[in-house]
Amino acid sequence: GQQLNQSPQSMFIQEGEDVSMNCTSSSIFNTWLWYKQDPGEGPVLLIALYKAGELTSNGRLTAQFGITRKDSFLNISASIPSDVGIYFCAGLDLMGSSNTGKLIFGQGTTLQVKP
Amino acid sequence: NAGVTQTPKFRILKIGQSMTLQCTQDMNHNYMYWYRQDPGMGLKLIYYSVGAGITDKGEVPNGYNVSRSTTEDFPLRLELAAPSQTSVYFCASSYRGKHGYTFGSGTRLTVV
């Protein structure tokens, strides 16, 4: 089946540093999404991308939809301790003609921030 | 606004026992999903539903069953629990699959 390769698997950074993570796929997606999961909670949507080449920001977060439609990246600038968590990329499944809305998720990037 | 509500939050089952994980949403979303999350493995789709009375298998459906009698509720049934079903289970909903999902806070299940 479709898979997303997300990297890096984990990051341990100093507060104030910038962070970059990315996802690649062997398949084309028409929507890329980035989620954050805090410990003991469900994932929460950070950014949604709908067009190839689209660059979208949400505060200190910036994400881009790759022009090949097979990749996306997420940047976090000037990290703070509350950025700690697991970040997931997800692509909207385009298989078949029916829209089932099924998302394919990356394996996640665990971010730790040292104050 | 409650969003997606999952119960229970934690549960320990013995091998061979059965249980139902409850999920309800109040956003009038027609699409609902069940995922399981294992460490380092991301989220795997178990079952999904695009409307009341319609369900379909995801990537890892074995050992699970679902029903969707109403738009709001999408319970997940485990029959004959096995240690391999130890995981964190998330229910999610969306409006026609667009704009991503709203997730519940999860059910942490341990089978011993």
Short mmCIF file of C-alpha atoms in Angstrom, two decimals:
data_model
loop_
_atom_site.label_atom_id
_atom_site.label_comp_id
_atom_site.label_asym_id
_atom_site.label_seq_id
_atom_site.Cartn_x
_atom_site.Cartn_y
_atom_site.Cartn_z
CA GLY A 1 0.00 0.00 0.00
CA GLN A 2 0.89 3.65 0.01
CA GLN A 3 3.53 4.75 2.44
CA LEU A 4 4.93 8.01 3.65
CA ASN A 5 8.54 8.26 4.73
CA GLN A 6 8.96 10.89 7.39
CA SER A 7 12.33 12.09 8.64
CA PRO A 8 13.98 12.51 10.94
CA GLN A 9 12.47 10.03 13.39
CA SER A 10 13.50 12.15 16.36
CA MET A 11 15.19 15.44 17.14
CA PHE A 12 16.65 16.86 20.32
CA ILE A 13 17.31 20.57 20.00
CA GLN A 14 18.09 23.64 22.05
CA GLU A 15 15.38 26.21 22.70
CA GLY A 16 15.54 28.95 20.07
CA GLU A 17 16.81 26.70 17.28
CA ASP A 18 14.95 26.18 14.02
CA VAL A 19 13.60 22.74 13.12
CA SER A 20 12.94 21.13 9.77
CA MET A 21 11.25 17.82 9.00
CA ASN A 22 9.94 16.33 5.78
CA CYS A 23 7.84 13.63 4.23
CA THR A 24 8.20 11.84 0.92
CA SER A 25 5.91 9.46 -0.87
CA SER A 26 6.00 7.19 -3.88
CA SER A 27 2.44 8.28 -4.70
CA ILE A 28 0.86 11.60 -5.54
CA PHE A 29 -1.38 13.31 -3.02
CA ASN A 30 -3.74 16.21 -3.60
CA THR A 31 -3.65 17.33 0.01
CA TRP A 32 -0.85 17.34 2.56
CA LEU A 33 -1.49 17.88 6.25
CA TRP A 34 0.72 18.35 9.28
CA TYR A 35 -0.41 17.33 12.76
CA LYS A 36 1.06 17.67 16.25
CA GLN A 37 0.40 15.22 19.04
CA ASP A 38 0.96 16.21 22.65
CA PRO A 39 1.58 13.40 25.18
CA GLY A 40 -1.64 11.59 26.08
CA GLU A 41 -3.69 13.44 23.47
CA GLY A 42 -4.88 12.94 19.93
CA PRO A 43 -3.19 14.65 16.98
CA VAL A 44 -4.23 18.22 16.26
CA LEU A 45 -4.13 19.76 12.79
CA LEU A 46 -1.43 22.42 12.35
CA ILE A 47 -1.38 23.18 8.64
CA ALA A 48 -3.26 21.97 5.55
CA LEU A 49 -1.84 22.29 2.02
CA TYR A 50 -4.04 21.90 -1.06
CA LYS A 51 -1.98 22.95 -4.09
CA ALA A 52 1.39 21.87 -5.44
CA GLY A 53 3.97 24.53 -4.59
CA GLU A 54 1.81 26.07 -1.89
CA LEU A 55 3.68 27.61 1.04
CA THR A 56 1.61 28.23 4.17
CA SER A 57 2.48 29.66 7.58
CA ASN A 58 0.83 29.34 10.96
CA GLY A 59 2.72 31.49 13.46
CA ARG A 60 6.25 30.08 13.76
CA LEU A 61 5.32 27.11 11.56
CA THR A 62 5.78 27.03 7.80
CA ALA A 63 4.90 24.12 5.53
CA GLN A 64 5.22 23.57 1.80
CA PHE A 65 3.51 21.24 -0.67
CA GLY A 66 6.18 19.93 -3.04
CA ILE A 67 5.73 20.69 -6.73
CA THR A 68 5.95 16.98 -7.60
CA ARG A 69 3.03 16.41 -5.15
CA LYS A 70 5.07 13.62 -3.59
CA ASP A 71 6.65 15.51 -0.73
CA SER A 72 6.14 18.16 1.92
CA PHE A 73 8.19 19.81 4.62
CA LEU A 74 7.48 21.54 7.91
CA ASN A 75 9.70 24.16 9.50
CA ILE A 76 9.47 25.47 13.04
CA SER A 77 11.34 28.66 13.77
CA ALA A 78 12.72 29.74 17.15
CA SER A 79 11.57 26.60 18.98
CA ILE A 80 10.15 26.84 22.49
CA PRO A 81 9.60 24.13 25.13
CA SER A 82 5.89 23.75 24.29
CA ASP A 83 6.85 22.63 20.76
CA VAL A 84 7.68 19.25 22.32
CA GLY A 85 5.59 16.43 20.88
CA ILE A 86 5.23 14.13 17.89
CA TYR A 87 4.70 15.71 14.48
CA PHE A 88 2.94 13.72 11.77
CA CYS A 89 2.62 14.37 8.09
CA ALA A 90 -0.39 12.95 6.29
CA GLY A 91 -1.46 12.70 2.68
CA LEU A 92 -5.02 12.44 1.43
CA ASP A 93 -5.56 9.12 -0.35
CA LEU A 94 -6.51 9.57 -3.99
CA MET A 95 -6.95 5.89 -4.79
CA GLY A 96 -10.01 5.10 -6.85
CA SER A 97 -12.69 7.52 -7.95
CA SER A 98 -14.58 7.63 -4.68
CA ASN A 99 -13.55 10.07 -1.99
CA THR A 100 -13.16 8.09 1.20
CA GLY A 101 -11.12 10.78 2.88
CA LYS A 102 -8.57 8.23 4.04
CA LEU A 103 -5.34 9.80 5.25
CA ILE A 104 -2.00 8.05 5.01
CA PHE A 105 0.26 9.02 7.92
CA GLY A 106 4.02 9.22 8.24
CA GLN A 107 5.72 7.46 11.13
CA GLY A 108 6.11 10.71 13.06
CA THR A 109 8.98 12.93 14.20
CA THR A 110 9.47 13.15 17.96
CA LEU A 111 10.71 16.58 18.95
CA GLN A 112 12.36 17.36 22.25
CA VAL A 113 13.39 20.90 23.15
CA LYS A 114 15.97 21.63 25.82
CA PRO A 115 15.30 24.90 27.66
CA ASN B 1 -18.14 22.07 21.54
CA ALA B 2 -17.21 18.50 22.51
CA GLY B 3 -15.78 17.45 19.12
CA VAL B 4 -14.86 13.75 19.13
CA THR B 5 -15.32 11.92 22.44
CA GLN B 6 -13.76 8.54 23.15
CA THR B 7 -14.40 6.28 26.11
CA PRO B 8 -12.85 4.72 28.05
CA LYS B 9 -9.51 6.51 28.28
CA PHE B 10 -7.68 3.47 29.64
CA ARG B 11 -8.50 -0.21 29.81
CA ILE B 12 -6.75 -3.45 30.69
CA LEU B 13 -8.16 -6.62 29.15
CA LYS B 14 -7.29 -10.24 29.66
CA ILE B 15 -6.52 -12.39 26.64
CA GLY B 16 -9.75 -13.66 25.11
CA GLN B 17 -11.98 -10.96 26.60
CA SER B 18 -14.09 -8.65 24.46
CA MET B 19 -14.82 -4.96 24.68
CA THR B 20 -16.25 -2.03 22.77
CA LEU B 21 -14.43 1.26 22.38
CA GLN B 22 -16.94 4.06 22.12
CA CYS B 23 -16.63 7.06 19.81
CA THR B 24 -19.12 9.86 19.31
CA GLN B 25 -18.89 13.19 17.50
CA ASP B 26 -21.17 16.22 17.59
CA MET B 27 -19.94 18.04 14.48
CA ASN B 28 -22.33 16.31 12.06
CA HIS B 29 -19.35 14.85 10.20
CA ASN B 30 -20.32 12.04 7.89
CA TYR B 31 -16.89 10.42 7.67
CA MET B 32 -15.44 8.61 10.69
CA TYR B 33 -12.29 6.51 11.21
CA TRP B 34 -10.55 4.26 13.67
CA TYR B 35 -6.76 4.22 13.87
CA ARG B 36 -4.31 2.43 16.10
CA GLN B 37 -1.00 3.94 17.09
CA ASP B 38 2.01 1.85 18.01
CA PRO B 39 5.36 3.40 19.02
CA GLY B 40 7.40 4.48 16.00
CA MET B 41 4.80 3.12 13.59
CA GLY B 42 2.58 6.09 12.98
CA LEU B 43 -1.17 5.65 12.66
CA LYS B 44 -2.68 2.62 10.97
CA LEU B 45 -6.26 2.67 9.70
CA ILE B 46 -8.45 -0.10 11.13
CA TYR B 47 -11.93 0.71 9.76
CA TYR B 48 -13.70 3.70 8.35
CA SER B 49 -17.21 4.83 7.50
CA VAL B 50 -18.45 7.39 4.99
CA GLY B 51 -21.95 7.53 6.45
CA ALA B 52 -24.52 5.80 8.63
CA GLY B 53 -24.92 2.17 7.59
CA ILE B 54 -21.69 2.13 5.55
CA THR B 55 -18.40 0.72 6.85
CA ASP B 56 -15.26 -0.56 5.19
CA LYS B 57 -11.95 -2.14 6.14
CA GLY B 58 -8.76 -0.20 6.44
CA GLU B 59 -5.18 -1.41 6.53
CA VAL B 60 -5.33 -3.55 9.73
CA PRO B 61 -8.94 -4.75 10.28
CA ASN B 62 -8.29 -8.28 11.58
CA GLY B 63 -9.61 -8.85 15.09
CA TYR B 64 -11.92 -5.83 15.00
CA ASN B 65 -15.48 -5.00 14.00
CA VAL B 66 -17.40 -1.75 13.65
CA SER B 67 -20.93 -0.54 13.14
CA ARG B 68 -22.37 2.84 12.17
CA SER B 69 -26.06 3.00 13.01
CA THR B 70 -26.09 6.79 13.48
CA THR B 71 -24.08 9.71 12.11
CA GLU B 72 -22.76 10.49 15.60
CA ASP B 73 -21.53 7.10 16.82
CA PHE B 74 -18.86 4.74 15.51
CA PRO B 75 -18.03 2.03 18.08
CA LEU B 76 -15.09 -0.35 17.61
CA ARG B 77 -15.52 -3.90 18.86
CA LEU B 78 -12.65 -6.18 19.89
CA GLU B 79 -13.53 -9.86 20.02
CA LEU B 80 -11.15 -12.32 21.68
CA ALA B 81 -8.50 -9.77 22.67
CA ALA B 82 -4.89 -10.67 21.92
CA PRO B 83 -1.62 -9.11 23.19
CA SER B 84 -0.99 -7.81 19.64
CA GLN B 85 -3.97 -5.49 20.14
CA THR B 86 -2.19 -3.61 22.90
CA SER B 87 -2.09 -0.12 21.46
CA VAL B 88 -3.51 3.39 21.61
CA TYR B 89 -6.71 3.71 19.61
CA PHE B 90 -7.88 6.94 18.05
CA CYS B 91 -11.23 7.76 16.57
CA ALA B 92 -11.46 10.63 14.10
CA SER B 93 -14.08 12.36 11.99
CA SER B 94 -14.11 14.66 9.00
CA TYR B 95 -16.47 16.52 6.71
CA ARG B 96 -16.46 14.45 3.53
CA GLY B 97 -12.78 13.68 4.05
CA LYS B 98 -11.66 17.22 3.33
CA HIS B 99 -9.59 19.56 5.48
CA GLY B 100 -8.16 16.79 7.64
CA TYR B 101 -9.56 15.02 10.65
CA THR B 102 -10.64 15.94 14.16
CA PHE B 103 -9.27 13.32 16.53
CA GLY B 104 -10.48 12.11 19.89
CA SER B 105 -8.06 11.95 22.81
CA GLY B 106 -7.54 8.21 22.46
CA THR B 107 -8.06 4.96 24.36
CA ARG B 108 -4.98 3.25 25.75
CA LEU B 109 -5.62 -0.51 25.72
CA THR B 110 -3.41 -3.15 27.29
CA VAL B 111 -4.09 -6.85 26.74
CA VAL B 112 -2.43 -9.15 29.27
#
